[in-house]
Protein backbone atom coordinates (compact mmCIF):
# COMPACT_ATOMS: atom_id res chain seq x y z
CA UNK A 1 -9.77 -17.63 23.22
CA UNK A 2 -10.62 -18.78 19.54
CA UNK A 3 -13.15 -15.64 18.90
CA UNK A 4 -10.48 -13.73 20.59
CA UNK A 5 -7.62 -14.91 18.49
CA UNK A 6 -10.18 -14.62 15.26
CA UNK A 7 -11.08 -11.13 15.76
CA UNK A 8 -7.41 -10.53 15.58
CA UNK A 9 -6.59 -12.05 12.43
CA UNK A 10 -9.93 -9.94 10.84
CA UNK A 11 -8.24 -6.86 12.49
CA UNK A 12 -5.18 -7.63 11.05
CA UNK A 13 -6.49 -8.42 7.64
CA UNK A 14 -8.02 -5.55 7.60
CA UNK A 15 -5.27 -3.13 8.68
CA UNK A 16 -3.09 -5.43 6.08
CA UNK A 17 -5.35 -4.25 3.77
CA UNK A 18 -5.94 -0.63 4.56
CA UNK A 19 -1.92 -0.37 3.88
CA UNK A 20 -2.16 -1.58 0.89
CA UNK A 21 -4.25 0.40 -0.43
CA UNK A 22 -2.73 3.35 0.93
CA UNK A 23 0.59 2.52 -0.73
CA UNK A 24 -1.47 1.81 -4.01
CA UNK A 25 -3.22 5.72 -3.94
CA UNK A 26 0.25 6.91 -3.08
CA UNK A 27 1.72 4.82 -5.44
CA UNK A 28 -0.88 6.66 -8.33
CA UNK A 29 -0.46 10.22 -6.98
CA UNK A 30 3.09 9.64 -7.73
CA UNK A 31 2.51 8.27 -11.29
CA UNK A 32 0.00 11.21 -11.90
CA UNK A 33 2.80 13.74 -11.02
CA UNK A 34 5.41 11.59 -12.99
CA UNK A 35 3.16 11.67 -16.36
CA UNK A 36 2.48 15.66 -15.38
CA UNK A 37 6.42 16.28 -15.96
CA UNK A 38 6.66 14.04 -18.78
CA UNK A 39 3.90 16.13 -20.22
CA UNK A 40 5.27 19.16 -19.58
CA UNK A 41 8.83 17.84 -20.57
CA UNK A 42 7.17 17.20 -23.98
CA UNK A 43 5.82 20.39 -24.81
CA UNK A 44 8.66 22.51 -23.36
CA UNK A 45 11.40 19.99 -25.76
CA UNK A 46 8.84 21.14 -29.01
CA UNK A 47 8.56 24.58 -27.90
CA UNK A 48 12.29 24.67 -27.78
CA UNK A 49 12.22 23.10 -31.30
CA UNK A 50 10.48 25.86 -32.64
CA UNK A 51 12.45 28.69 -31.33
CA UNK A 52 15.43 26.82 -32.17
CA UNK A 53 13.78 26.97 -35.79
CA UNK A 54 13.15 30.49 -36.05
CA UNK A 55 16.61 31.47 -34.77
CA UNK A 56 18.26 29.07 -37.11
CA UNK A 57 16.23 30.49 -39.96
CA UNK A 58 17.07 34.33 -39.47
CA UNK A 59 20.20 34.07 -38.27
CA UNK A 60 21.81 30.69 -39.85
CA UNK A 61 23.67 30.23 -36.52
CA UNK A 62 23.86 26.39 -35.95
CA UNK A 63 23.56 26.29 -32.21
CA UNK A 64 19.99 27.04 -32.28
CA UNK A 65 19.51 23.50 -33.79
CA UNK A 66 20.46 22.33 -30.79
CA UNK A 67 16.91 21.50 -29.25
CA UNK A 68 16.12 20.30 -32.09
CA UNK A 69 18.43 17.74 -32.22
CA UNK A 70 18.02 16.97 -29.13
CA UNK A 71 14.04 16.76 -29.05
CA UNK A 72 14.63 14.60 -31.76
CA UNK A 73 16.79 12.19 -30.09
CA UNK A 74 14.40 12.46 -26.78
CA UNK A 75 11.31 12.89 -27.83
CA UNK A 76 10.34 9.40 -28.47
CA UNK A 77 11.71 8.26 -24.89
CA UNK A 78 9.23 10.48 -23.53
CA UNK A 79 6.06 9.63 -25.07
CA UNK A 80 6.88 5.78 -24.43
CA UNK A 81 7.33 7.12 -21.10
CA UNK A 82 3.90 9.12 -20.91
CA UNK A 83 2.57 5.87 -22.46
CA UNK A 84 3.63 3.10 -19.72
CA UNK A 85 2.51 6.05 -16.87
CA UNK A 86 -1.18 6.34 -18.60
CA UNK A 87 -1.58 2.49 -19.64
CA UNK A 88 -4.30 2.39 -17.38
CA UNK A 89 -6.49 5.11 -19.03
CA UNK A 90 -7.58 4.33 -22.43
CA UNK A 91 -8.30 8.34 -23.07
CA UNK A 92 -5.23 9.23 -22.62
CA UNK A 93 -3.96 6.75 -24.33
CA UNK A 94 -5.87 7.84 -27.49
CA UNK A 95 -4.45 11.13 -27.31
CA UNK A 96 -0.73 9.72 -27.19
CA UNK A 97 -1.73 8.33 -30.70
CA UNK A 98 -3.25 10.86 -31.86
CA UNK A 99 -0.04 13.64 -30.07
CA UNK A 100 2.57 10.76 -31.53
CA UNK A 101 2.01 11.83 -35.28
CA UNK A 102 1.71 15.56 -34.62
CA UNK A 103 5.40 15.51 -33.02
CA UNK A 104 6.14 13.93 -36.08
CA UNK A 105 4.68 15.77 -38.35
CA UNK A 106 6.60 19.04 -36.63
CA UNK A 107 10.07 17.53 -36.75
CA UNK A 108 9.54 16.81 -40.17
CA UNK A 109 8.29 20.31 -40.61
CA UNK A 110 11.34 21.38 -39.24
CA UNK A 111 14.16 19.35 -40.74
CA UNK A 112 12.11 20.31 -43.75
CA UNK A 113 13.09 24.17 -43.28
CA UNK A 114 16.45 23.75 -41.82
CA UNK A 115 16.91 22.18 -45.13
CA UNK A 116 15.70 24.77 -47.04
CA UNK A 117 17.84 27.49 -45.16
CA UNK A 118 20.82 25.56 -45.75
CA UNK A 119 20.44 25.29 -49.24
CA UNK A 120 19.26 28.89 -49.22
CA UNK A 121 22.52 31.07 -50.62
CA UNK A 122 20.59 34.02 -52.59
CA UNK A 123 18.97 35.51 -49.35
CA UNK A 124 15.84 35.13 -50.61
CA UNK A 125 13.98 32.57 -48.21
CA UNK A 126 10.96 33.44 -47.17
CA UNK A 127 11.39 33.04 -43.60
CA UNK A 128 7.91 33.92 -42.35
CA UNK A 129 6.06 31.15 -44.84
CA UNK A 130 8.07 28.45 -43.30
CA UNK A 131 7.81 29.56 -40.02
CA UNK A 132 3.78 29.72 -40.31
CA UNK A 133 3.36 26.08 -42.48
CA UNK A 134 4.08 24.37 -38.94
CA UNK A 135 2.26 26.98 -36.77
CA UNK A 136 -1.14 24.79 -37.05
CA UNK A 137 0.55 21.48 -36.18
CA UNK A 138 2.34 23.60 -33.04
CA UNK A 139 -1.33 24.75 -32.10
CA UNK A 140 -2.69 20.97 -32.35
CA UNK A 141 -0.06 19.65 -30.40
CA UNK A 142 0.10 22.48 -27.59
CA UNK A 143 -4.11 22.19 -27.54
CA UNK A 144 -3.46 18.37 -27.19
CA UNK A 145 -0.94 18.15 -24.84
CA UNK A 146 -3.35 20.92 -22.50
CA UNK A 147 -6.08 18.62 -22.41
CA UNK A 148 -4.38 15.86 -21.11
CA UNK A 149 -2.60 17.78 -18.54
CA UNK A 150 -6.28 18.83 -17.52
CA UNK A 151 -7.38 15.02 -17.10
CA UNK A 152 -4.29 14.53 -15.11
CA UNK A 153 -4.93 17.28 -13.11
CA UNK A 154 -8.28 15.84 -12.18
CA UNK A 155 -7.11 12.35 -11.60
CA UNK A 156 -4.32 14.03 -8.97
CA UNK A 157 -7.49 15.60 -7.23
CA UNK A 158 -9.39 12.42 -7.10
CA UNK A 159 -6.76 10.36 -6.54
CA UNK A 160 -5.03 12.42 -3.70
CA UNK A 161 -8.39 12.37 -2.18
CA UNK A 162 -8.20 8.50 -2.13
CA UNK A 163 -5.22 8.88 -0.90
CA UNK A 164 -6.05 11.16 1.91
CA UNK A 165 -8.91 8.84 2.71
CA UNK A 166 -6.95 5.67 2.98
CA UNK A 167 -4.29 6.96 5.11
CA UNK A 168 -7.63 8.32 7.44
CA UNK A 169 -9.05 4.76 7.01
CA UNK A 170 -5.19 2.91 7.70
CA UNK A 171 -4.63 5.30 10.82
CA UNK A 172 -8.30 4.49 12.01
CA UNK A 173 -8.00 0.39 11.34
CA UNK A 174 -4.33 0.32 13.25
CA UNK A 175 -5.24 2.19 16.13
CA UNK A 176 -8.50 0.22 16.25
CA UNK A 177 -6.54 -2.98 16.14
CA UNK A 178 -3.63 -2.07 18.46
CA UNK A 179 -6.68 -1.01 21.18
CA UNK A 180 -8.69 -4.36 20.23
CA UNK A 181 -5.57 -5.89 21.10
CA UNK A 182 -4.43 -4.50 24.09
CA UNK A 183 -8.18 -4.99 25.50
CA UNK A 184 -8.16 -8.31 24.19
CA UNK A 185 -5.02 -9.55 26.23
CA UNK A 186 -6.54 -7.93 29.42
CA UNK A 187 -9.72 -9.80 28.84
CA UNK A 188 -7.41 -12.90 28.47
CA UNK A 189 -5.41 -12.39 31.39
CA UNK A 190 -8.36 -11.37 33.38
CA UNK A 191 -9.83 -14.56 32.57
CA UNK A 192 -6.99 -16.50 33.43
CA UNK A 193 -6.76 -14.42 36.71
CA UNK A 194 -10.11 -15.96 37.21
CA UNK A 195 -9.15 -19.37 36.60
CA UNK A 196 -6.28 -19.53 38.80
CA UNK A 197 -8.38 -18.16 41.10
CA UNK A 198 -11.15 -21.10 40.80
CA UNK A 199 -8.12 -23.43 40.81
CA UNK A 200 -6.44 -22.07 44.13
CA UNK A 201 -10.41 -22.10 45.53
CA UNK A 202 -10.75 -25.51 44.58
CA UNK A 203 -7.52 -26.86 45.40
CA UNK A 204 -7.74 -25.06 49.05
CA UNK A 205 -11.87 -26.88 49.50
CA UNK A 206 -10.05 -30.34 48.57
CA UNK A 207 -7.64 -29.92 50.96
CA UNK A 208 -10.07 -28.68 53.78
CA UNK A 209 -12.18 -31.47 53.03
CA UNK A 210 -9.40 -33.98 53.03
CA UNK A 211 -8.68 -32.79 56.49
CA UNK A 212 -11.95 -32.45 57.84
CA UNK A 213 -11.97 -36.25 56.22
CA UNK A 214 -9.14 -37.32 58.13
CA UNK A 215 -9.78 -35.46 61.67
CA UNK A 216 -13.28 -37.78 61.26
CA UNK A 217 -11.58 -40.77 60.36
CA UNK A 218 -8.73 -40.50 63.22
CA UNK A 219 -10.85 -39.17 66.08
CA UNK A 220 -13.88 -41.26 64.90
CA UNK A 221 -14.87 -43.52 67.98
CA UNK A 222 -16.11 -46.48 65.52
CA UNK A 223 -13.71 -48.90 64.24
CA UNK A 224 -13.11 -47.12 60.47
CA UNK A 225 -11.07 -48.82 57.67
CA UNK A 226 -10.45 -49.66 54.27
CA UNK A 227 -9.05 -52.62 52.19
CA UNK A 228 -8.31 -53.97 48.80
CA UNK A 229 -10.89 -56.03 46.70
CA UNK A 230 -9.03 -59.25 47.80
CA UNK A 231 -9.07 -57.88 51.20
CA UNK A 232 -5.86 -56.26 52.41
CA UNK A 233 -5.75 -53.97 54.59
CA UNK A 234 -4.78 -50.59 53.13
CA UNK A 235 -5.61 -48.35 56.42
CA UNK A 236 -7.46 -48.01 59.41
CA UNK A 237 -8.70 -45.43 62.18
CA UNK A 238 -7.11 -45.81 66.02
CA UNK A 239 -10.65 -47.39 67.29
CA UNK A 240 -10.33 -50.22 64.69
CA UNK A 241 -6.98 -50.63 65.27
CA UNK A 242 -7.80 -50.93 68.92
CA UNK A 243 -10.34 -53.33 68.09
CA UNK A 244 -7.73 -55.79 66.97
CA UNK A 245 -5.67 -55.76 69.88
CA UNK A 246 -3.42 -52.93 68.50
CA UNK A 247 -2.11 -49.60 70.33
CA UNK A 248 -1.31 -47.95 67.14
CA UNK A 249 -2.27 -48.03 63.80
């Protein structure tokens, strides 16, 4: 019963196990999609910041500043977001320091020509030049932001594939364990089967030899009996008691 009751502790450290790491590959598919939106949350808010800009700039309507403002409230949430999702990869982490500045350097940018257009009262702002100074530091960031989307796109392969493969391994484990168990307890209540059954067989030879014992010792024709160490008499057969003088024992 020990190797029986250690096998299922192993089997249930193991299945403990298996679980856990399935929950930890879910767990990082979930992250990978996470830091995928965050990504793509990112480029859409600066991409929003630039047409924002170019409206603003031909048309000197104020609600196209609106992203802007608004990327530049947000902006800064997201990367620190982006940044605790990808704390475990030190190349992505590089290009959040190198992508950090870049936003930067394109809000500035911007500010820097919504200035301009607001001081701007002749009409004769050349729209196109400021439009085109932050076109390069647009390109960096949107060539950035596609390569890391491209290394989390190829940790969500590998790590769905881990994940895949220890929800195969958890489903094989449990449904090895729950069988090794289930055979386990018939082999142990097999084997106590067995031992009642050497019990009852032993208990039913005792009493057949403690009758075959006592048909001897009654119907015995020799005087048959037994006494203490300091001689008293405990029993005796019929032929011993008639040997004293006695009917009946």
């Amino acid at each position: 019963f020990s190797i029986a009751l250690a096998l299922l502790v192993l089997i249930a450290g193991a299945s403990f196990k298996s679980l856990g790491d399935l929950s930890q590959n879910a767990q990082r598919v979930e992250e990978t999609h996470e830091t995928l939106q965050t990504l793509e949350s990112i480029l859409a808010r600066i991409i929003d910041v630039e047409t924002g800009e170019r409206g603003f700039l031909i048309s000197g309507a104020d609600h196209y500043l609106e992203p802007y403002r608004v990327a530049r409230d947000t902006v800064r949430q997201e990367i620190a977001r982006a940044r605790r999702l990808t704390d475990d990869n030190p190349a992505q982490r590089q290009r959040l320091d190198l992508l950090e500045p870049l936003i930067a350097r394109k809000l500035a940018l911007v500010a820097q020509s919504i200035t301009e257009r607001e001081r701007d009262n002749q009409g004769g702002l050349d729209v196109q030049a400021l439009l085109e100074q932050g076109q390069s530091t647009m390109d960096e960031i949107r060539t950035l932001i596609l390569r890391m989307k491209a290394e989390e796109h190829r940790l969500l392969v590998d790590r769905a594939d881990s994940a895949v493969t220890s929800r195969r391994n958890a489903l094989l484990i449990v449904g090895l364990g729950c069988f090794s168990a289930i055979a386990l307890i018939g082999f142990a209540g097999l084997l106590i089967r067995m031992d009642l059954s050497r019990r009852r067989a032993a208990e039913s030879e005792l009493k057949a030899a403690a009758e075959r014992y006592r048909l001897l010792f009654d119907r015995s024709q020799s005087g048959i009996f037994r006494t203490t160490r300091e001689g008293v008499l405990l029993e005796c057969n019929p032929a011993f008691s008639r040997m004293l003088g006695y009917r009946n024992v």
